[in-house]
XYZ file of C-alpha atoms in Angstrom:
780
model
C 54.551 -0.003 160.383
C 55.627 1.337 157.002
C 55.749 -1.466 154.422
C 56.981 -1.152 150.880
C 57.608 -3.626 148.069
C 60.078 -2.264 145.551
C 58.870 -4.522 142.715
C 55.589 -3.826 140.937
C 55.297 -6.628 138.476
C 58.404 -6.291 136.325
C 58.909 -2.635 137.316
C 61.656 -2.007 139.902
C 61.567 1.110 142.107
C 64.721 3.206 141.790
C 66.994 3.744 144.787
C 66.231 7.477 144.762
C 62.467 6.958 144.864
C 62.810 4.396 147.657
C 64.988 6.659 149.791
C 62.640 9.609 149.253
C 59.671 7.460 150.286
C 61.488 6.370 153.447
C 62.487 9.942 154.315
C 58.902 11.110 153.841
C 57.632 8.375 156.134
C 60.192 9.329 158.811
C 59.079 12.958 158.644
C 55.466 11.756 158.977
C 56.357 10.002 162.222
C 56.839 6.386 161.147
C 59.383 4.505 163.264
C 59.191 0.877 162.018
C 59.861 -0.131 158.426
C 59.551 -3.373 156.448
C 61.446 -3.010 153.161
C 61.161 -5.710 150.490
C 64.147 -4.422 148.527
C 65.433 -5.484 145.139
C 69.080 -4.451 145.403
C 68.560 -0.756 146.196
C 71.475 0.784 148.068
C 71.951 3.104 151.115
C 68.867 1.801 152.954
C 68.632 2.922 156.573
C 70.745 6.013 156.934
C 71.286 8.747 157.800
C 67.832 9.197 159.396
C 66.475 10.303 162.769
C 63.144 10.845 164.442
C 62.592 14.434 165.615
C 60.942 13.204 168.834
C 63.921 10.964 169.603
C 62.124 7.672 168.960
C 64.033 4.622 167.741
C 63.877 3.753 164.030
C 63.771 0.034 163.171
C 64.244 -1.384 159.651
C 63.544 -4.977 158.504
C 65.140 -5.393 155.066
C 65.238 -8.258 152.576
C 67.414 -8.421 149.451
C 69.394 -5.297 150.429
C 71.818 -3.735 147.993
C 75.167 -2.016 148.485
C 75.924 0.215 151.516
C 73.003 -0.874 153.677
C 73.137 1.300 156.814
C 75.616 3.732 155.322
C 76.176 6.713 157.651
C 73.665 5.151 160.055
C 72.914 7.357 163.077
C 72.388 6.492 166.764
C 68.917 5.221 167.729
C 68.565 3.366 164.410
C 68.548 -0.439 164.089
C 68.679 -2.338 160.778
C 68.061 -6.084 160.432
C 68.870 -7.700 157.068
C 67.475 -11.152 156.346
C 69.933 -13.270 154.401
C 73.106 -11.797 152.936
C 73.981 -8.247 151.908
C 76.150 -6.656 149.234
C 79.343 -4.643 149.765
C 79.937 -1.775 152.203
C 77.588 -2.854 154.985
C 77.664 -0.087 157.630
C 79.915 2.160 155.560
C 80.673 5.222 157.740
C 78.409 3.882 160.467
C 78.036 6.673 163.036
C 76.073 4.927 165.772
C 73.484 2.529 164.389
C 73.074 -1.177 165.162
C 73.201 -3.195 161.909
C 72.608 -6.943 161.749
C 73.159 -9.054 158.624
C 71.998 -12.596 159.306
C 73.922 -14.038 156.366
C 77.185 -13.144 154.620
C 78.381 -9.587 153.988
C 80.227 -8.459 150.888
C 83.537 -6.642 150.682
C 84.452 -3.741 152.992
C 81.901 -4.470 155.696
C 82.258 -1.790 158.408
C 84.467 0.318 156.135
C 85.236 3.699 157.835
C 82.896 2.818 160.696
C 83.153 5.387 163.506
C 80.433 4.301 165.918
C 77.684 1.802 166.668
C 77.754 -1.998 166.178
C 77.700 -4.185 163.079
C 76.824 -7.877 163.451
C 77.541 -10.301 160.552
C 76.009 -13.795 160.847
C 78.227 -15.298 158.143
C 81.432 -14.394 156.324
C 82.717 -10.924 155.435
C 84.561 -10.033 152.251
C 87.838 -8.387 151.353
C 88.978 -5.299 153.263
C 86.301 -5.668 155.907
C 86.927 -3.352 158.877
C 89.275 -1.165 156.837
C 89.690 2.412 158.063
C 87.624 1.883 161.205
C 88.257 4.751 163.589
C 87.327 6.050 167.034
C 86.457 9.584 168.147
C 87.246 9.585 171.897
C 84.220 11.801 172.568
C 81.942 8.906 171.533
C 81.673 5.146 172.078
C 84.038 3.140 169.923
C 82.653 1.196 166.927
C 82.359 -2.597 166.992
C 82.341 -5.124 164.118
C 81.356 -8.742 164.981
C 81.756 -11.476 162.334
C 80.638 -15.058 163.012
C 82.864 -16.821 160.481
C 85.898 -15.324 158.704
C 86.983 -12.419 156.483
C 88.564 -12.000 153.085
C 92.075 -10.669 152.506
C 93.365 -7.223 153.540
C 90.982 -7.147 156.477
C 91.297 -4.235 158.937
C 93.604 -2.367 156.587
C 94.557 1.088 157.981
C 92.383 0.517 161.018
C 92.649 3.439 163.431
C 90.284 2.580 166.270
C 87.414 0.475 167.527
C 87.163 -3.264 168.140
C 86.632 -6.090 165.666
C 85.689 -9.672 166.598
C 86.176 -12.552 164.107
C 84.746 -15.733 165.673
C 86.170 -18.207 163.090
C 83.134 -20.477 163.236
C 82.865 -23.032 160.413
C 86.223 -21.866 158.989
C 88.405 -24.948 159.352
C 89.101 -25.096 155.611
C 90.885 -21.717 155.673
C 94.561 -21.168 156.507
C 93.698 -17.853 158.169
C 90.378 -16.585 159.519
C 91.620 -13.049 158.666
C 92.586 -13.831 155.044
C 95.898 -12.790 153.553
C 97.784 -9.673 154.714
C 95.470 -8.543 157.506
C 96.048 -5.366 159.550
C 98.306 -3.646 156.999
C 98.797 -0.020 158.045
C 96.863 -0.565 161.285
C 97.611 2.234 163.788
C 94.877 1.816 166.392
C 92.085 -0.381 167.674
C 92.010 -4.106 168.490
C 91.167 -7.222 166.477
C 90.077 -10.397 168.329
C 90.297 -13.570 166.251
C 89.483 -17.231 166.996
C 91.260 -19.733 164.822
C 94.400 -19.742 162.663
C 96.094 -16.504 161.603
C 98.569 -17.016 158.761
C 100.614 -13.814 158.833
C 100.493 -10.165 159.831
C 102.888 -7.162 159.549
C 105.897 -6.725 161.830
C 104.415 -3.656 163.448
C 101.435 -5.702 164.716
C 101.617 -7.565 168.012
C 99.678 -10.816 168.539
C 99.055 -11.766 172.187
C 96.889 -13.931 174.411
C 93.754 -12.392 175.917
C 93.903 -10.638 179.274
C 91.044 -10.340 181.734
C 89.861 -7.052 180.254
C 89.674 -8.628 176.788
C 87.720 -11.621 178.095
C 85.324 -9.331 179.951
C 84.641 -7.412 176.732
C 84.021 -10.567 174.690
C 81.804 -12.104 177.368
C 79.718 -8.940 177.589
C 79.201 -8.697 173.830
C 78.879 -12.326 172.783
C 75.344 -12.889 174.087
C 74.015 -9.830 172.256
C 75.825 -10.791 169.030
C 74.515 -14.344 168.984
C 71.013 -13.172 169.834
C 71.039 -10.685 166.945
C 72.138 -13.309 164.383
C 69.830 -15.927 166.007
C 72.625 -18.409 166.868
C 72.613 -18.534 170.716
C 73.472 -22.260 170.661
C 77.076 -21.377 169.682
C 77.930 -19.631 172.954
C 79.740 -22.510 174.671
C 81.764 -23.348 171.544
C 82.887 -19.736 171.101
C 83.635 -19.128 174.801
C 86.842 -21.166 174.963
C 89.111 -18.161 175.430
C 92.331 -20.123 174.889
C 91.305 -20.386 171.221
C 91.395 -16.627 170.786
C 94.181 -14.162 169.943
C 94.400 -10.405 170.129
C 96.089 -8.221 167.495
C 97.062 -4.628 168.084
C 99.600 -2.162 166.601
C 102.897 -1.609 168.374
C 103.113 1.512 170.480
C 105.508 4.320 169.630
C 107.816 3.221 172.442
C 107.770 -0.392 171.275
C 108.634 0.624 167.728
C 111.542 2.759 168.897
C 112.980 0.448 171.572
C 116.787 0.385 171.394
C 118.791 -2.839 171.663
C 120.707 -3.236 174.914
C 124.202 -1.830 174.790
C 123.588 0.319 171.750
C 125.176 3.805 171.924
C 122.671 6.602 171.248
C 123.450 9.595 169.063
C 123.182 11.774 172.170
C 125.715 9.655 174.050
C 128.021 9.639 171.043
C 127.894 13.433 170.732
C 128.464 14.059 174.430
C 131.028 11.383 175.198
C 132.697 10.015 172.091
C 132.945 12.913 169.657
C 133.509 16.089 171.656
C 133.017 16.239 175.407
C 129.832 18.200 176.050
C 129.069 18.446 172.344
C 130.603 20.461 169.519
C 128.761 23.646 170.542
C 129.130 23.187 174.306
C 131.014 26.461 174.630
C 127.936 28.473 173.620
C 124.978 26.123 174.191
C 123.715 23.743 176.837
C 122.088 21.357 174.363
C 120.391 18.321 175.892
C 120.144 16.758 172.409
C 116.562 15.751 173.067
C 114.455 15.292 169.943
C 111.166 17.126 170.069
C 108.274 16.409 167.771
C 106.624 19.106 165.721
C 103.605 18.562 167.959
C 104.859 19.246 171.461
C 103.583 20.540 174.770
C 104.997 23.008 177.270
C 108.032 25.028 176.327
C 108.460 23.442 172.904
C 105.012 24.278 171.542
C 105.217 26.300 168.357
C 102.128 28.289 169.363
C 100.334 29.056 172.615
C 96.696 29.976 173.277
C 95.569 32.967 175.294
C 92.121 33.523 176.852
C 91.713 37.228 176.109
C 88.340 37.762 177.734
C 87.417 41.457 177.694
C 90.675 42.490 176.018
C 88.815 44.013 173.072
C 85.791 46.274 172.979
C 82.750 44.876 171.228
C 81.668 46.971 168.206
C 78.643 48.252 170.158
C 80.802 49.340 173.095
C 83.456 50.824 170.811
C 80.835 52.757 168.790
C 79.190 54.169 171.927
C 80.947 57.382 173.052
C 79.583 56.700 176.529
C 81.366 53.332 176.460
C 78.438 51.242 177.741
C 79.391 47.529 177.514
C 76.120 46.101 176.231
C 77.633 42.643 175.757
C 78.310 42.470 179.516
C 74.719 43.491 180.237
C 73.503 40.569 178.174
C 75.913 38.190 179.881
C 74.374 39.127 183.236
C 70.921 38.494 181.781
C 72.078 35.052 180.578
C 73.039 34.328 184.190
C 69.577 35.381 185.390
C 70.885 38.647 186.877
C 68.478 41.093 185.196
C 68.659 43.681 187.998
C 72.463 43.719 187.855
C 72.321 44.069 184.075
C 70.021 47.090 184.300
C 72.109 48.659 187.064
C 75.285 48.221 185.003
C 74.246 50.972 182.571
C 73.893 53.415 185.482
C 77.615 53.039 186.130
C 78.137 54.848 182.830
C 75.271 57.300 182.452
C 72.645 59.042 184.572
C 70.392 59.283 181.486
C 69.576 55.734 180.313
C 66.012 56.792 179.533
C 66.361 60.421 178.448
C 69.348 59.853 176.169
C 69.967 56.152 175.424
C 66.295 55.226 175.281
C 64.832 58.404 173.783
C 66.960 60.873 171.818
C 70.223 59.045 171.119
C 70.771 57.847 167.510
C 72.243 54.693 169.070
C 75.555 54.439 167.177
C 76.010 51.261 169.215
C 73.269 49.626 167.142
C 74.894 50.834 163.924
C 78.097 49.041 164.951
C 76.335 45.910 166.259
C 77.731 42.703 164.760
C 74.300 41.113 164.905
C 73.116 43.763 162.452
C 75.309 42.128 159.798
C 73.439 38.840 160.380
C 69.820 40.055 160.582
C 68.737 42.821 162.976
C 70.861 44.763 165.466
C 70.355 44.101 169.155
C 67.714 46.436 170.664
C 70.230 48.404 172.707
C 68.274 51.658 172.914
C 65.195 49.939 174.301
C 67.355 47.964 176.719
C 68.694 51.274 178.033
C 65.170 52.520 178.578
C 64.600 49.650 181.049
C 67.138 51.277 183.391
C 65.410 54.671 183.301
C 63.581 54.559 186.632
C 65.869 52.313 188.661
C 66.945 53.810 191.997
C 70.599 54.272 192.892
C 71.752 54.464 196.495
C 74.115 57.276 197.520
C 77.721 56.238 198.168
C 78.344 54.431 201.453
C 81.439 56.531 202.165
C 82.025 60.216 201.521
C 85.309 61.991 200.897
C 86.042 65.511 202.051
C 86.676 66.683 198.486
C 84.506 69.372 196.914
C 84.083 69.680 193.170
C 82.218 72.410 191.322
C 80.615 71.742 187.939
C 79.756 74.815 185.876
C 76.981 73.849 183.479
C 73.937 71.723 184.198
C 73.705 70.078 180.779
C 74.449 66.525 179.804
C 78.266 66.737 179.990
C 78.277 68.507 183.356
C 75.682 66.191 184.880
C 77.534 63.141 183.539
C 80.712 64.303 185.301
C 78.776 65.191 188.457
C 77.151 61.733 188.490
C 80.492 59.951 188.304
C 82.148 62.103 190.942
C 79.238 62.000 193.401
C 79.131 58.223 193.249
C 82.783 58.196 194.279
C 81.768 60.025 197.448
C 82.834 63.563 196.522
C 80.713 66.619 197.375
C 79.553 67.913 193.995
C 77.705 71.155 193.225
C 76.358 71.967 189.760
C 75.933 75.661 188.837
C 73.651 76.618 185.941
C 72.180 79.910 184.722
C 68.854 78.293 183.773
C 65.804 78.310 185.963
C 65.809 74.533 185.702
C 68.706 72.110 185.534
C 69.145 69.850 182.492
C 70.727 71.966 179.754
C 69.451 71.257 176.266
C 67.508 68.214 177.455
C 65.378 70.628 179.475
C 65.603 73.739 177.331
C 65.727 72.604 173.691
C 64.760 68.978 172.984
C 61.046 68.950 172.056
C 58.770 67.297 174.595
C 57.487 65.089 171.787
C 60.918 63.513 171.552
C 61.631 63.428 175.276
C 58.821 63.126 177.864
C 59.429 65.774 180.494
C 58.428 63.545 183.402
C 61.121 61.045 182.377
C 63.802 63.747 182.387
C 62.640 65.056 185.757
C 62.788 61.552 187.250
C 66.384 61.089 186.099
C 67.392 64.537 187.394
C 65.925 63.645 190.809
C 68.022 60.466 190.801
C 71.161 62.571 190.252
C 70.192 64.688 193.274
C 69.495 61.520 195.268
C 73.119 60.358 195.001
C 74.264 63.638 196.540
C 74.651 66.164 193.710
C 73.548 69.682 194.696
C 71.937 71.916 192.032
C 72.315 75.696 192.026
C 70.065 77.204 189.340
C 69.679 80.786 188.033
C 73.366 81.243 188.734
C 75.007 83.517 186.172
C 78.709 82.738 186.302
C 81.020 85.603 185.479
C 84.725 86.049 186.160
C 84.187 86.877 189.824
C 81.832 83.981 190.414
C 84.176 81.619 188.558
C 87.069 82.707 190.781
C 84.949 82.132 193.882
C 83.836 78.668 192.708
C 87.436 77.748 192.008
C 88.528 78.932 195.472
C 85.740 77.024 197.243
C 86.345 73.716 195.472
C 89.219 71.275 195.114
C 88.527 70.976 191.391
C 86.231 72.549 188.798
C 84.703 71.144 185.626
C 83.704 73.553 182.862
C 80.757 72.204 180.858
C 78.609 75.175 179.858
C 77.906 73.795 176.362
C 77.094 75.825 173.265
C 74.411 78.506 173.658
C 75.462 81.211 171.216
C 73.675 80.636 167.872
C 75.849 80.575 164.782
C 74.971 82.104 161.421
C 76.711 83.612 158.410
C 76.846 87.256 157.445
C 74.016 86.968 154.967
C 72.306 90.046 153.628
C 69.177 90.454 155.747
C 70.560 88.517 158.696
C 68.826 90.971 161.019
C 65.516 89.396 159.947
C 66.538 85.963 161.272
C 64.978 84.212 164.265
C 67.553 82.253 166.252
C 66.533 78.603 166.415
C 68.055 77.988 169.848
C 66.167 80.930 171.404
C 62.963 79.804 169.680
C 63.263 76.239 171.044
C 63.998 77.484 174.558
C 60.838 79.620 174.516
C 58.786 76.654 173.337
C 60.122 74.402 176.101
C 59.475 77.112 178.705
C 55.854 77.073 177.636
C 55.864 80.638 176.283
C 54.247 79.602 172.967
C 56.143 82.102 170.782
C 54.330 83.332 167.693
C 55.521 81.968 164.382
C 54.849 82.741 160.752
C 52.462 80.745 158.598
C 55.209 79.978 156.078
C 58.500 79.142 157.773
C 61.923 78.435 156.310
C 64.470 76.764 158.595
C 68.114 77.115 157.580
C 69.792 73.884 158.653
C 68.827 70.226 158.158
C 70.662 68.761 161.125
C 68.959 67.409 164.222
C 68.544 70.885 165.731
C 67.010 71.983 162.434
C 64.492 69.123 162.598
C 63.692 70.040 166.221
C 63.041 73.604 165.026
C 60.754 72.344 162.239
C 58.820 70.237 164.732
C 58.454 73.190 167.117
C 57.363 75.508 164.274
C 54.532 73.115 163.379
C 53.601 72.833 167.063
C 53.362 76.635 167.319
C 51.005 76.883 164.348
C 53.075 77.092 161.159
C 51.146 75.922 158.098
C 54.174 75.104 155.959
C 57.807 74.482 156.911
C 60.725 74.115 154.495
C 64.220 73.246 155.744
C 67.214 74.063 153.533
C 70.870 73.076 153.707
C 74.013 73.305 151.607
C 74.576 69.534 151.905
C 72.711 66.290 152.387
C 70.658 66.502 155.610
C 72.646 65.245 158.585
C 69.646 64.681 160.860
C 68.641 61.232 162.027
C 66.432 59.342 159.612
C 63.510 59.112 162.028
C 63.605 62.881 162.704
C 63.479 63.653 158.982
C 60.621 61.197 158.515
C 58.675 62.833 161.339
C 58.994 66.329 159.823
C 58.023 65.017 156.401
C 55.024 63.210 157.902
C 53.689 66.598 159.044
C 54.067 68.094 155.576
C 57.557 69.558 155.950
C 59.980 69.614 153.028
C 63.775 69.417 152.887
C 65.580 71.200 150.061
C 69.283 70.642 149.325
C 71.747 71.655 148.109
C 70.563 75.193 148.814
C 73.237 77.849 149.384
C 71.556 80.785 151.114
C 72.509 84.167 149.663
C 70.109 86.659 151.289
C 67.037 86.878 153.501
C 64.173 89.254 152.790
C 60.780 89.902 154.386
C 59.293 87.776 151.620
C 61.561 84.750 151.979
C 65.000 83.296 151.204
C 67.107 83.488 148.023
C 69.735 80.942 147.014
C 72.906 81.864 145.166
C 71.532 80.213 142.018
C 68.436 82.449 141.971
C 65.978 80.040 143.552
C 63.490 81.645 145.939
C 61.436 80.114 148.776
C 58.607 82.248 150.064
C 58.436 82.717 153.847
C 57.147 85.162 156.410
C 59.651 83.869 159.019
C 63.177 82.486 158.629
C 64.747 80.580 161.522
C 68.439 79.683 161.514
C 69.525 76.481 163.205
C 73.027 75.548 162.056
C 74.689 75.068 165.416
C 75.987 76.966 168.397
C 79.276 77.901 169.980
C 80.146 78.291 173.663
C 80.096 81.492 175.695
C 83.280 81.511 177.771
C 83.424 85.107 179.019
C 83.547 83.895 182.627
C 87.017 82.363 182.220
C 90.039 84.422 183.358
C 92.227 86.189 180.868
C 94.988 83.611 180.828
C 97.254 82.947 177.846
C 97.577 79.291 178.876
C 93.906 78.713 177.980
C 94.031 77.567 174.368
C 91.047 78.021 172.049
C 90.086 76.777 168.590
C 89.017 79.637 166.287
C 88.677 81.781 169.368
C 85.547 79.934 170.467
C 86.078 76.321 171.584
C 88.416 75.232 174.369
C 91.415 73.045 173.558
C 92.122 71.125 176.775
C 95.272 69.207 177.507
C 95.396 65.934 175.610
C 96.850 64.403 178.749
C 94.053 65.039 181.245
C 91.431 67.413 179.700
C 92.564 70.278 181.936
C 92.576 73.952 180.837
C 94.029 75.294 184.079
C 95.407 73.610 187.164
C 92.498 71.755 188.715
C 90.052 72.956 186.010
C 88.804 70.414 183.451
C 86.595 70.803 180.367
C 83.892 68.573 178.892
C 81.222 68.556 176.213
C 80.303 71.228 173.661
C 82.763 73.757 175.126
C 85.378 71.602 173.372
C 83.518 70.751 170.164
C 79.907 70.280 169.084
C 78.658 66.732 169.424
C 75.812 64.404 170.164
C 74.377 63.996 173.627
C 76.067 60.616 173.978
C 79.395 62.291 173.087
C 78.793 64.756 175.921
C 78.110 61.946 178.397
C 81.309 60.151 177.408
C 83.292 63.384 177.635
C 81.875 63.996 181.109
C 83.036 60.553 182.189
C 86.595 61.323 181.104
C 86.632 64.746 182.782
C 85.395 63.144 186.004
C 88.064 60.447 185.735
C 90.881 63.014 185.625
C 89.273 65.304 188.205
C 89.049 62.395 190.628
C 92.729 61.565 190.058
C 93.574 65.190 190.710
C 91.645 65.680 193.965
C 92.712 62.282 195.337
C 96.347 63.018 194.428
C 96.647 59.685 192.636
C 99.423 58.831 190.215
C 98.512 59.748 186.670
C 97.009 56.884 184.663
C 95.545 57.603 181.215
C 91.836 56.995 180.746
C 91.459 53.298 179.815
C 90.706 52.866 176.135
C 90.003 49.547 174.418
C 90.804 48.460 170.893
C 87.815 47.399 168.796
C 87.730 43.642 168.271
C 88.817 42.739 164.713
C 85.896 41.370 162.747
C 87.824 38.299 161.595
C 88.046 37.079 165.203
C 84.272 36.581 165.344
C 82.564 33.458 164.042
C 79.157 34.711 162.965
C 78.369 31.359 161.338
C 77.559 29.969 164.776
C 74.583 32.314 165.095
C 71.391 31.389 163.285
C 69.902 34.072 161.065
C 66.421 35.182 162.056
C 64.343 35.538 158.896
C 61.568 38.128 159.171
C 61.415 37.543 162.898
C 59.409 39.704 165.232
C 61.731 41.012 167.912
C 60.563 40.469 171.477
C 61.437 42.362 174.632
C 64.964 43.827 174.510
C 66.172 41.761 177.462
C 65.332 38.612 175.473
C 68.004 39.526 172.911
C 70.624 37.884 175.121
C 70.352 34.790 172.922
C 70.949 36.851 169.765
C 73.870 38.890 171.134
C 77.184 37.640 169.730
C 78.972 38.768 172.925
C 81.890 40.060 170.841
C 85.200 39.729 172.684
C 83.562 38.509 175.899
C 83.151 34.886 176.944
C 79.527 33.720 176.945
C 80.495 30.469 178.725
C 79.334 28.300 175.814
C 81.990 25.676 176.691
C 82.724 25.095 173.002
C 86.484 25.376 173.573
C 86.280 23.041 176.551
C 84.512 20.353 174.533
C 86.552 20.813 171.350
C 90.104 20.668 172.753
C 91.537 17.345 171.496
C 94.040 17.135 174.361
C 91.573 18.092 177.136
C 93.986 20.880 178.038
C 91.305 23.469 178.790
C 89.503 23.673 182.115
C 86.807 26.004 183.425
C 87.540 27.691 186.749
C 84.728 29.345 188.694
C 85.702 32.360 190.788
C 84.342 33.164 194.229
C 82.103 35.919 192.862
C 80.394 33.522 190.452
C 82.376 34.647 187.400
C 84.577 32.190 185.536
C 87.704 31.873 183.490
C 89.081 29.253 181.131
C 92.625 28.021 181.631
C 94.869 26.101 179.251
C 97.298 23.579 180.783
C 100.647 24.117 179.076
C 101.699 20.541 179.840
C 98.788 19.165 177.812
C 98.252 21.897 175.223
C 99.882 21.258 171.822
C 99.143 24.738 170.428
C 96.814 23.443 167.722
C 94.610 26.559 167.841
C 91.274 24.737 167.759
C 90.126 26.777 170.772
C 90.649 30.012 168.835
C 89.052 28.505 165.757
C 85.808 27.427 167.408
C 85.295 30.376 169.788
C 82.295 32.295 168.401
C 83.076 35.398 170.442
C 86.753 35.874 169.512
C 87.975 35.402 173.081
C 90.740 32.870 172.438
C 93.913 33.898 170.607
C 96.670 31.667 169.257
C 100.119 33.196 168.853
C 103.697 32.151 168.278
C 105.253 30.876 171.489
C 107.067 33.920 172.954
C 108.908 32.018 175.704
C 112.631 31.744 174.944
C 114.307 28.349 175.090
C 117.173 29.114 177.422
C 119.712 26.820 175.824
C 122.411 29.392 175.146
C 124.896 30.340 177.798
C 124.009 34.014 177.398
C 121.024 33.244 179.670
C 123.270 32.247 182.563
C 123.353 34.985 185.197
């Protein structure tokens, strides 16, 4: 029990100090309070116990607004009388005043019960209201009220018992129920007058049942149980309620309506009957069905989430997290394998994860751990297709783009063979990416999985024009994905002294341990340049300096790794000439070196393609496939770095598209463009619904399902269902366990609340597109 006396001698405790003391006691776990007040206001609300225990207040000499904004699970008992505004904005508490209450008792009450053991003042019960999602408020008064009672009442029930009120002409005072639009007032005793739009009736059985059920509790709370028999003579009671819309607009018998006058008296059929079939019905601004001004649309999956849109591979991470929310972790991990055969080697290891850069959650606190989530799919098995087709497809190039296309086509049941001139399959993942960035055993495991779904590898196969012709003849379609393997460099003076970075990295990955100088300069500060720096250190270089004409384009973590080993990056540095002593810039700067390695990119070698004028090339080096279907010849499609240099994830995405069109071609299907999604507009998302994580330690990536905003995809939070004021939205579960939300046009008023509350941007609200077929031009 928390007891407090607000008078210390002649010193009175302020309201603020009293309320702070009460709040502190609630936080400390106190649940019962004895307050010897001295007119302080706002005692008793809004407060709640974190463990859900009931809070009980015993108050003497309460001031104004006792129980204001009182919350459920709170009870306040006031000995004697109380000042004005008892239970102002009551939201669920039980408030008992054993004596009289001042003016505006129960003002704006929206929940809970208020019991007055005496009289209530002017404007008591004014602006009471009822949210249909919660129990309606109740106001019980033993005696009578002052004037203007229940003014602008909008909901709830009020009971005025009229006890000991014989001297008054009206137990409701003068001008009660002015502006009342909802709720019910029960009164026992005389009622002098009330507005014309209020109806006064006898009680029905439902009314009597309500009063019977509540009277015992009321009398017990105010400690007057002996009055039950006197107050239970139901013939003494009346019920006041506002007229309904229909009652207000009832037409006298025999009166001609405007519609009838227009159709029958003025012009037969109406003045515009030659062009319109007007029914002359009057529709409110707020309407349902055809006459809604706006209509909602559940656009689940219509837009790509920023992570999906930013990922060239197109992996829908938000759908993976939705499966995890449903407890389907295995399905979530398998979903990524529908898009890539390299969830571990690329997504989890060497990809810069542009998906995480685009992640909406990153604008709140930290991006979702998409790369690590991908790594969880690295070693999952994939069964070969249950059915095989008789189609054969040849893929020239065993790098990421070619293997991505092969993976997609093999899983459709086609017979796929990959031809590569390397001793081992894998392209730059095998030949160039340093083992420190990509564990070799992980790559080998993912290559074996590609073989396991039915892809056949042919290594050490040098494709020339004759071999290309043979591959084309033996297959129903061919995909060209030989990548970029010809190092690029400028015609610098001393270029003959250069070591080619691509050749150097291939030797390192083959285990040849090529010799390297003690002081190395690497021309190029991109990712391949950083890989070259790393390899140079691994092969024994004592110092490595990377130079570039512009700000380094390599990933931040790759730059940091090189710098952690003592490497330096110098830019802008425009190389002018290479000598046996080092490298000169065009501004005279000199960097000493006994070996200079160039690593500024590669271009494809396409000498195996036929001499055909229809094969278009950019700058004579890169293929320009058809914008329609990525083909360069009939039945021959291109993917990856043969089109333009890119990241590994770009190559995977390009392989998916090439496979899509190759499958259409061999199956002789009607042409359908590759499906592309529009990125969800940021203003559709309600990030405010997601709590910011301050300095949080991120857990396992699969646990991020609670943090994922699920942009553009329904997370089944049911917020729209619970917020729709007309209950027009319903949730429909499909046979496969998925769901959809449906809006009933006959109940929906087009208010747009569903679109406003949806945190994921799934609901849209648009102007009603359905034409009102009133004009005769619609008649067929």
